Short mmCIF file of C-alpha atoms in Angstrom, two decimals:
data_model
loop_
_atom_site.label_atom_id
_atom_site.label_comp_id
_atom_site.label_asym_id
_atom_site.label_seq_id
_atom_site.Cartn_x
_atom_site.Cartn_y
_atom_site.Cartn_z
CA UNK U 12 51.68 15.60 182.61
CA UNK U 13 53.48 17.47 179.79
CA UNK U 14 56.65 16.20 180.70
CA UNK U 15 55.38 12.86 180.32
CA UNK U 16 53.57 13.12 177.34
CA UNK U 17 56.47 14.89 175.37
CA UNK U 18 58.91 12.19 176.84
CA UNK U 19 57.04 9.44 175.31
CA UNK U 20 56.29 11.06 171.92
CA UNK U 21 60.52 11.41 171.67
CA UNK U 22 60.55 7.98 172.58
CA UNK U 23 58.36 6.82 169.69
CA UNK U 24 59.77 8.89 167.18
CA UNK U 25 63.52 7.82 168.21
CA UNK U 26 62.52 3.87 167.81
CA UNK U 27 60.32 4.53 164.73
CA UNK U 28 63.62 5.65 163.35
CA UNK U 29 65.85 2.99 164.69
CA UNK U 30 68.43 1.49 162.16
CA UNK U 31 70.21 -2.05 161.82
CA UNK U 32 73.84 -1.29 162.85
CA UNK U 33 76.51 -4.02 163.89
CA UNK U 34 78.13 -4.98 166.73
CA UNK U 35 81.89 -6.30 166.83
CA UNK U 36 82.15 -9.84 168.09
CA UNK U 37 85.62 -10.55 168.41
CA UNK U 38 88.53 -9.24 166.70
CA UNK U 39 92.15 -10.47 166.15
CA UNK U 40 91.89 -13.19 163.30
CA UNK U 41 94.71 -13.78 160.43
CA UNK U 42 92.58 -13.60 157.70
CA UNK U 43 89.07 -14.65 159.03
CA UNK U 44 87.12 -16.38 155.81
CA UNK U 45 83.60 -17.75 157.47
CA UNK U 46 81.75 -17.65 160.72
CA UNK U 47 79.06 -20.19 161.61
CA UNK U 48 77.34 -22.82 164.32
CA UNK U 49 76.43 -26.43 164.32
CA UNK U 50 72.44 -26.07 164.30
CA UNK U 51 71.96 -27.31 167.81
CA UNK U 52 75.09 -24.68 169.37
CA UNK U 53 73.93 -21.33 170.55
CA UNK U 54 76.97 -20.03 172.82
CA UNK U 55 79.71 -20.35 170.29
CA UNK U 56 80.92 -19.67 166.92
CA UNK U 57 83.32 -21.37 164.50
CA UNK U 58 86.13 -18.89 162.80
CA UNK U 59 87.90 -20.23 159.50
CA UNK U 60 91.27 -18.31 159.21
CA UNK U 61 92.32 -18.66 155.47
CA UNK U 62 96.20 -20.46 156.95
CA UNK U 63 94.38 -23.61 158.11
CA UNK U 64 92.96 -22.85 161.42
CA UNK U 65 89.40 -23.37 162.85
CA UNK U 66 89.36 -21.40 166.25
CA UNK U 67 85.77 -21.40 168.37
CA UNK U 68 84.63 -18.29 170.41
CA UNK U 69 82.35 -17.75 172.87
CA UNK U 70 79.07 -16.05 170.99
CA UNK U 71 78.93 -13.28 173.57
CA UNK U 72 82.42 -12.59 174.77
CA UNK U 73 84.09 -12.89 171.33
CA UNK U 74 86.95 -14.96 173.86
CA UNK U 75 88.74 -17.37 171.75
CA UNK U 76 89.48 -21.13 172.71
CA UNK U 77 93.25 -21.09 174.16
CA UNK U 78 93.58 -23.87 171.39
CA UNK U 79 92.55 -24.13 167.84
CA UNK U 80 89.33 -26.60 167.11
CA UNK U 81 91.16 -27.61 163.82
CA UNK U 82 95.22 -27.18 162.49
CA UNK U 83 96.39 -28.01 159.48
CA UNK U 84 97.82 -25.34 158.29
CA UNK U 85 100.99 -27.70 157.43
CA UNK U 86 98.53 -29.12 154.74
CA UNK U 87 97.27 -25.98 153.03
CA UNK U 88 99.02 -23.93 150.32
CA UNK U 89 99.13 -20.30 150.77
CA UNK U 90 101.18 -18.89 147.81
CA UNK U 91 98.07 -17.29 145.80
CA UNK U 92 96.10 -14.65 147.39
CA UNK U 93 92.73 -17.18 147.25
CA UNK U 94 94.42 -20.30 148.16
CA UNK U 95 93.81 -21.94 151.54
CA UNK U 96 91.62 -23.01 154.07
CA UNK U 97 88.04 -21.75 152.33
CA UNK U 98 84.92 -23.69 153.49
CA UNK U 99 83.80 -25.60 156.60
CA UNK U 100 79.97 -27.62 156.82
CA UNK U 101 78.61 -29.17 159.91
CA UNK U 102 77.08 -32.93 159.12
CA UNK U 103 73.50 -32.57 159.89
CA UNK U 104 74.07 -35.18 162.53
CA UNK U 105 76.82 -33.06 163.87
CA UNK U 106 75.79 -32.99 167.12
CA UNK U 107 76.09 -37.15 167.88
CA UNK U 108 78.88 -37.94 164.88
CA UNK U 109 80.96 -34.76 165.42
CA UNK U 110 81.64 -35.57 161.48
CA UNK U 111 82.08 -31.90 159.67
CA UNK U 112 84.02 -31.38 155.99
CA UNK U 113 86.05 -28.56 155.17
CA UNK U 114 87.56 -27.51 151.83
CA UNK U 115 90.94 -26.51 151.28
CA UNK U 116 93.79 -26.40 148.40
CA UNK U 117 96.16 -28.85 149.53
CA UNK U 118 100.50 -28.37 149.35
CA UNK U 119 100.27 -29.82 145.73
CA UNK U 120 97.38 -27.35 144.93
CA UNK U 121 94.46 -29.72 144.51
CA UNK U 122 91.15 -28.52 145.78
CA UNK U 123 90.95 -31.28 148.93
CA UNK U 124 87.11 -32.05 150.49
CA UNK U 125 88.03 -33.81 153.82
CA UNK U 126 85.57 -35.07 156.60
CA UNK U 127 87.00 -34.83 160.15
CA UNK U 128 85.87 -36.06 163.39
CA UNK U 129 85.66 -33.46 166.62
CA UNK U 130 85.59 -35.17 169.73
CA UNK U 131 82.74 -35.29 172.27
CA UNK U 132 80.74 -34.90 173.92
CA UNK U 133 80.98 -30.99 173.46
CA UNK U 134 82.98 -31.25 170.02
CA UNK U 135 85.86 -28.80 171.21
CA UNK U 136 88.62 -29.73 169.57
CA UNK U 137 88.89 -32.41 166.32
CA UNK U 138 91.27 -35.07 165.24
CA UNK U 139 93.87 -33.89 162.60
CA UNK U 140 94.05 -37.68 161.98
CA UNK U 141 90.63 -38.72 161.69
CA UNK U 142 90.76 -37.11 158.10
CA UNK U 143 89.27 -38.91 155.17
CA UNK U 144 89.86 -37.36 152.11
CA UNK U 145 86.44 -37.19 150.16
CA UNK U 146 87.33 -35.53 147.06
CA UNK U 147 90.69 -34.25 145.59
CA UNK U 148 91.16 -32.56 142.21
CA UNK U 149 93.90 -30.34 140.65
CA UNK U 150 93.90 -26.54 140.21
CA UNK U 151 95.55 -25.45 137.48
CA UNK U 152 96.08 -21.88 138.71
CA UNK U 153 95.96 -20.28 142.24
CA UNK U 154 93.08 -18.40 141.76
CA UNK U 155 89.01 -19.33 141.40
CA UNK U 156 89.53 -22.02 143.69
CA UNK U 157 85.58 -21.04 144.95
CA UNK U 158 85.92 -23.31 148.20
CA UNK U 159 82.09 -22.75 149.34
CA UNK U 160 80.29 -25.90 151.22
CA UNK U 161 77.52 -26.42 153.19
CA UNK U 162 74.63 -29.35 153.86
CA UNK U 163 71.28 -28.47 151.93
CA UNK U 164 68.38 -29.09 152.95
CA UNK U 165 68.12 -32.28 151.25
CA UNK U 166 70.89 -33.63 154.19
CA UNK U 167 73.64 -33.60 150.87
CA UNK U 168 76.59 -31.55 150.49
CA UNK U 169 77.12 -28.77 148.08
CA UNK U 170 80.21 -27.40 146.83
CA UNK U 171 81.69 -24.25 145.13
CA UNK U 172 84.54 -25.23 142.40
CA UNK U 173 85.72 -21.97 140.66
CA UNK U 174 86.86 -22.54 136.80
CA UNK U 175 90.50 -23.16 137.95
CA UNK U 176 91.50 -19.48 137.31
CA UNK U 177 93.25 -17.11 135.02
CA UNK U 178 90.97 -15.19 132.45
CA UNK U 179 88.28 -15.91 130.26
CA UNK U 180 88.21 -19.77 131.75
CA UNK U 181 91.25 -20.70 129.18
CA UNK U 182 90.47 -25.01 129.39
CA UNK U 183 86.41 -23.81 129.29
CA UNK U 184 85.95 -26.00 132.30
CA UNK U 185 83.06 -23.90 133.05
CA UNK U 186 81.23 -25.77 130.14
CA UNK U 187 82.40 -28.82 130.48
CA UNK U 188 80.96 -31.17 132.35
CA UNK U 189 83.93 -33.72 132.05
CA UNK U 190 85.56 -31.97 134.94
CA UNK U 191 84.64 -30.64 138.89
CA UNK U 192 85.97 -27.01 137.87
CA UNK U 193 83.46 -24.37 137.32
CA UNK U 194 80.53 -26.01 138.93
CA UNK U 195 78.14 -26.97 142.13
CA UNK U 196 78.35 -30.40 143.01
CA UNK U 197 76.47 -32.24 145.19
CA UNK U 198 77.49 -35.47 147.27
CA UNK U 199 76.32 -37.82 149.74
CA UNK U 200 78.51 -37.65 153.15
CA UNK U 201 76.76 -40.22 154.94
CA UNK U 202 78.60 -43.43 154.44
CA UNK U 203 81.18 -43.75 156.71
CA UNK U 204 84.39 -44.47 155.22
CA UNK U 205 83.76 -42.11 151.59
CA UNK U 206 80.70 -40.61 149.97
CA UNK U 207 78.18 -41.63 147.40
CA UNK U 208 76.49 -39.54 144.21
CA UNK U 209 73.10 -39.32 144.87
CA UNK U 210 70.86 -41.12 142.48
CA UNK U 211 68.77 -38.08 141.27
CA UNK U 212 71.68 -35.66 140.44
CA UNK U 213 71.27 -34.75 136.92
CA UNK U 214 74.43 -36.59 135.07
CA UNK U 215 74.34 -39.66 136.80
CA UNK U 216 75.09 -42.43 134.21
CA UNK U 217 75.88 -39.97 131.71
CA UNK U 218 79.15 -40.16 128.95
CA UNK U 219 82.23 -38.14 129.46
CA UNK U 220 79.69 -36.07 132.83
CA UNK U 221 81.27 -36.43 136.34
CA UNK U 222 78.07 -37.68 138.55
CA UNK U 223 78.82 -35.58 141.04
CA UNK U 224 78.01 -32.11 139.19
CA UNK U 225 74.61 -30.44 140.19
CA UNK U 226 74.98 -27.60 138.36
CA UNK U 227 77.79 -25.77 136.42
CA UNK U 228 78.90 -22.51 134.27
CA UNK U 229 80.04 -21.34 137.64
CA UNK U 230 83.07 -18.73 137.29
CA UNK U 231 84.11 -18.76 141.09
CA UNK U 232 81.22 -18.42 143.03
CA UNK U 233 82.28 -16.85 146.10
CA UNK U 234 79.98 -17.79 149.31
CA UNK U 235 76.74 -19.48 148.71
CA UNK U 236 73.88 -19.80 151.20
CA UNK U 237 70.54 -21.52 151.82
CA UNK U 238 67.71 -20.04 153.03
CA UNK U 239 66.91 -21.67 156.53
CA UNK U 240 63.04 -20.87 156.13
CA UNK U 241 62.42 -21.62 152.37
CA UNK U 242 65.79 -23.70 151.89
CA UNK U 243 66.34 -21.93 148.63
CA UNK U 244 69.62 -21.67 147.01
CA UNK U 245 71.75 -18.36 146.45
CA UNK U 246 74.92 -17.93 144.69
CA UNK U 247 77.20 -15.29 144.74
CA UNK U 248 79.68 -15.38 141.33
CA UNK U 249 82.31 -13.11 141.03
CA UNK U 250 82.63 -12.10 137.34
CA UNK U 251 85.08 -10.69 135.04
CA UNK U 252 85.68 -7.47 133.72
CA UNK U 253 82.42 -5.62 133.98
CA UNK U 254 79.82 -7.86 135.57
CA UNK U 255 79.11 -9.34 139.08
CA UNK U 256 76.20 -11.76 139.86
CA UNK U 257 74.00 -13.04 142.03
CA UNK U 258 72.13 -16.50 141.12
CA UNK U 259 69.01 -17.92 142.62
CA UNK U 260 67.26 -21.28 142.61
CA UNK U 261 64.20 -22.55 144.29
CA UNK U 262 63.73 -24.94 147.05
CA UNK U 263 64.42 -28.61 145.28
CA UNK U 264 64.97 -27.21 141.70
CA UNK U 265 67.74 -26.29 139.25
CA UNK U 266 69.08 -29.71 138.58
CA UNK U 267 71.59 -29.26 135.78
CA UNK U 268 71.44 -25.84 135.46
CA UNK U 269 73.98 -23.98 133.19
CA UNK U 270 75.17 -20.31 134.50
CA UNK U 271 76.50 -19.78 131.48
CA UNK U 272 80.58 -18.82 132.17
CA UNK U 273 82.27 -18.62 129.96
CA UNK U 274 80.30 -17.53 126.94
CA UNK U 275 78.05 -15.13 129.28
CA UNK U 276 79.65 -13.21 132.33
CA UNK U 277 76.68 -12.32 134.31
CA UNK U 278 73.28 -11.78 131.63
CA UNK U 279 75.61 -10.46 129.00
CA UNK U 280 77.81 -11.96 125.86
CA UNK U 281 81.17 -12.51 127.36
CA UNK U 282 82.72 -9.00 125.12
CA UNK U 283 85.93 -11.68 123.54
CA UNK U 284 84.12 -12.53 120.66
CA UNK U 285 86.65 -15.41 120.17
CA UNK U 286 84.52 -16.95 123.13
CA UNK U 287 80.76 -15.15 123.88
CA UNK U 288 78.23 -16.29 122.64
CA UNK U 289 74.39 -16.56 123.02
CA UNK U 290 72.42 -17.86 126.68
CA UNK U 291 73.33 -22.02 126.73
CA UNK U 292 70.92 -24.75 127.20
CA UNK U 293 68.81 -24.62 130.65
CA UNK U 294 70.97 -20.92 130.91
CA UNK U 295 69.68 -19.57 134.46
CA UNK U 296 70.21 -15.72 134.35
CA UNK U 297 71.28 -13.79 137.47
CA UNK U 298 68.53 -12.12 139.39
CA UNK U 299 70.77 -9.41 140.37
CA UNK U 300 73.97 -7.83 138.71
CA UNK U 301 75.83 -5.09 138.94
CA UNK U 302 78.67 -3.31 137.03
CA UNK U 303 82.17 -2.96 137.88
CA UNK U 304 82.94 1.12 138.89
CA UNK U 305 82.90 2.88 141.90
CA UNK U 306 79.25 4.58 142.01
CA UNK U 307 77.22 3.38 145.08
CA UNK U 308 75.90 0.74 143.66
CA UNK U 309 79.38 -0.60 141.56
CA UNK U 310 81.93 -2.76 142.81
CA UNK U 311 84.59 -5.22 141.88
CA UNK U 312 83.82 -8.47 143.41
CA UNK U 313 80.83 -9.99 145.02
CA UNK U 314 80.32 -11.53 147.98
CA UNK U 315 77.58 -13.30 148.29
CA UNK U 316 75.34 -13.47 151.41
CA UNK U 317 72.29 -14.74 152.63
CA UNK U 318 68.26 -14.02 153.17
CA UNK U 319 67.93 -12.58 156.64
CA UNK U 320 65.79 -14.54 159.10
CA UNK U 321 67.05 -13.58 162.35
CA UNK U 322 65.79 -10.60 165.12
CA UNK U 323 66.32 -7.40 162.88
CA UNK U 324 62.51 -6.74 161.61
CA UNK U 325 63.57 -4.21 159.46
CA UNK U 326 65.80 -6.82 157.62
CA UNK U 327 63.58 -10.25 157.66
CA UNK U 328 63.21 -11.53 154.33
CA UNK U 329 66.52 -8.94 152.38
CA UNK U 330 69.10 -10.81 150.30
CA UNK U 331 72.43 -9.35 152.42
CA UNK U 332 75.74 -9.16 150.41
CA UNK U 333 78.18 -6.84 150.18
CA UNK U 334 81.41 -6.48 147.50
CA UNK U 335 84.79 -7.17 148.61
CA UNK U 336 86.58 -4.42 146.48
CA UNK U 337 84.17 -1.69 147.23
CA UNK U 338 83.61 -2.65 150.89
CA UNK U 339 79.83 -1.71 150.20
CA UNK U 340 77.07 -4.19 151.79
CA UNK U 341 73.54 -4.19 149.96
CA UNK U 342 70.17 -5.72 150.02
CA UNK U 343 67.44 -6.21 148.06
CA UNK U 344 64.21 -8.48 148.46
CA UNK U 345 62.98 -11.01 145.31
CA UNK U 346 59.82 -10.91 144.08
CA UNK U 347 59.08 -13.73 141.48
CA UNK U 348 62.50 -13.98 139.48
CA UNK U 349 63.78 -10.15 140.20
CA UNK U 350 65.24 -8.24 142.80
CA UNK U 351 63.10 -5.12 144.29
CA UNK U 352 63.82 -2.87 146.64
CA UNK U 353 67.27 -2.08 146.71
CA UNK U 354 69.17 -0.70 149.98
CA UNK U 355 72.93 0.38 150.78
CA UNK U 356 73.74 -0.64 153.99
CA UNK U 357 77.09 0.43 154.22
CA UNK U 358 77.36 2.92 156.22
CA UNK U 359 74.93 1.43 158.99
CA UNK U 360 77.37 -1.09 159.32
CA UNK U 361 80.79 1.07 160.00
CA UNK U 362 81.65 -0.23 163.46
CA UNK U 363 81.98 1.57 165.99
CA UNK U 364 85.29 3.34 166.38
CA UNK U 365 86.59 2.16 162.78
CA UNK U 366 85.59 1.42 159.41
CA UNK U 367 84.33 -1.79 157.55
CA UNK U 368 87.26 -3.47 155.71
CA UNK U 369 87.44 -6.40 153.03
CA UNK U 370 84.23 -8.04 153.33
CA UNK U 371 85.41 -11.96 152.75
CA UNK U 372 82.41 -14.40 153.93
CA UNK U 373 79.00 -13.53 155.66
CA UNK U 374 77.97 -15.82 158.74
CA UNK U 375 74.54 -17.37 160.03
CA UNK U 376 74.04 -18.49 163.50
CA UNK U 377 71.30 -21.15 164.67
CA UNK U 378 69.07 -18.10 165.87
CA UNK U 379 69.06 -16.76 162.78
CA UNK U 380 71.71 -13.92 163.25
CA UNK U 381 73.61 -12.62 160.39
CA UNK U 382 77.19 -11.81 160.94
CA UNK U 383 79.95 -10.14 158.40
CA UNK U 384 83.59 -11.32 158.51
CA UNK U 385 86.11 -8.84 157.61
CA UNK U 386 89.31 -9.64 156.31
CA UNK U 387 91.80 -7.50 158.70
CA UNK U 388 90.51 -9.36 161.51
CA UNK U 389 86.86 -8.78 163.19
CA UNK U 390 83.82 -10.57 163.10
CA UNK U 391 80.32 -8.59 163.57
CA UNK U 392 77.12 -9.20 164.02
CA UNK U 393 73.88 -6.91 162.84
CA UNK U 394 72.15 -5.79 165.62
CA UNK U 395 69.25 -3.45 165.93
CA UNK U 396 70.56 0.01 166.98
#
């Protein structure tokens, strides 16, 4: 009766203390840059590799396709270190269309938003030649190409344009709204042979304004997320020289919002004085930031996550992201307009047998599941331990 009594007390205390760990998935990508699922897929998983592949795995094996789902890596330009294949979106009617976009800086380094076609009925493998290019605009450098995209709530498309690169935004395309660089736009995927602005985005009919912007002051935000239970928006920017952000915006709001790059980096003056200045018009500060170092809670450049909703109770409701410099993952939970309850994560997520490398994207399955994608090759997913 002891026995049994002391047996179950261990018990208790050992799950009372259980922590969120990860699992690895598969392994073996060249440069792995997102994970993800169509919203009505819960076997597989879609793998970006940054050269211009799209492989699919099976969600509990981690076994890859014997073919890619999508190749053009004869397309993409690879001679800067954040050039490539970046961002893939599923059209919400994914599942009868098979339409999905991806974003990529084309041979003549433009920023390219194509739609493709997969083909049916279980969307395996897509058409290299069903490609319609949606959008197309130059980069002027080969970094702070952003390359984020995914379908809001609102059924429109989003997208993540960095300021075209080099330092301190030199062409100030970050506050100007007569170019796509530097901002969030937002675009209407449903016609079928282009795309339309949508009649309620903020410039629409406005001088020297491209229609399409939904937002801007955007450095190079670097992965973006919605939440799938409140369908608010979440921006990770990577800064400068001392700051790293992380933007918020409710459900439905935030139309024309100014983040404030290049006179602000972060909630701070940008320090050239040739260029800072005080918070813009409708400036929306970060609701988290952290400075550049190597402390615990310092890094180099953010990658931005998303709000947990899957099985993990301990994590339900925690802002996830991590740095890619620092190879730190953190979390915090927002209460009104600030972030509260700070956690370091890292070392509950070494896998097993090795170490967590550069943390490029963060992944969300239909169920909810969270997954980190780590440049050297593997994919994980946080488990419960």
């Amino acid at each position: 009766m002891r026995l049994t009594v002391l047996v179950a007390s261990l018990a208790t205390v050992t799950f009372a203390h259980a922590k969120p760990g990860v699992e690895t998935v598969a392994t073996g990508f060249e440069r792995p840059l997102w994970v993800g699922a169509p919203s009505h897929v819960k076997d597989r998983l879609w793998v970006i590799e940054q050269v211009g592949r799209i492989w699919i795995i099976d969600a509990k094996t981690g076994q890859k396709q014997p073919e890619p789902f999508l190749d053009i890596s004869s397309q993409v330009r690879r001679k800067g270190n954040e050039e490539g294949l970046l961002g893939l979106a599923f059209a919400p009617d994914f599942e009868k269309s098979g339409r999905f976009c991806v974003n990529f800086v084309d041979r003549d380094q433009n920023t390219r938003i194509s739609r493709f076609v997969a083909k049916g009925p279980d969307f395996k493998s897509a058409d290299p030649d069903s490609q319609a290019v949606l959008l197309s605009f130059k980069q002027p450098f080969d970094n702070h190409n952003g390359g984020w995209i995914a379908y809001g709530p609102d059924q429109m498309l989003y997208v993540g344009t960095g300021d075209g690169g080099a330092g301190d935004d030199p062409h100030d395309n970050g506050q100007n709204l007569n170019t796509y660089l530097g901002k969030i736009l937002r675009i209407d995927t449903s016609p079928e042979d282009s795309y339309q602005v949508p009649k309620d985005n903020p410039f629409v009919g406005q001088k020297d304004a491209k229609p399409e912007i939904w937002a801007y002051g955007m450095r190079n935000p670097w992965r973006c997320s919605f939440d799938r239970q409140t369908g608010d928006f979440w921006i990770g920017d990577v800064g400068q020289n001392h700051w790293e952000e992380i933007d918020y915006l409710p459900k439905g709001k935030g139309a024309g919002s100014n983040f404030g790059w290049r006179l602000r980096e972060a909630d701070k003056k940008n320090p050239n004085d040739k260029i800072g200045g005080p918070a813009p018009k409708n400036d929306v500060e970060p609701v988290y930031s952290y400075a550049h170092g190597n402390k615990s809670d310092e890094g180099f450049s953010v990658t931005g996550g998303y709000v947990y909703r899957g099985p993990v109770k301990e994590l339900q409701g925690r802002y996830i992201f991590a740095d890619y410099q620092s190879r730190r993952v953190w979390s915090f939970v927002l209460k009104g307009d600030k972030a509260t309850d700070f956690k370091d994560y890292t070392d509950d997520f070494q896998p097993e047998g090795g170490k967590l490398g550069m943390i490029t994207s963060f992944g969300e399955d239909p169920s909810g599941n969270l997954y980190i994608v780590d440049q050297s090759g593997p994919i994980l997913r946080i488990v419960d331990k």
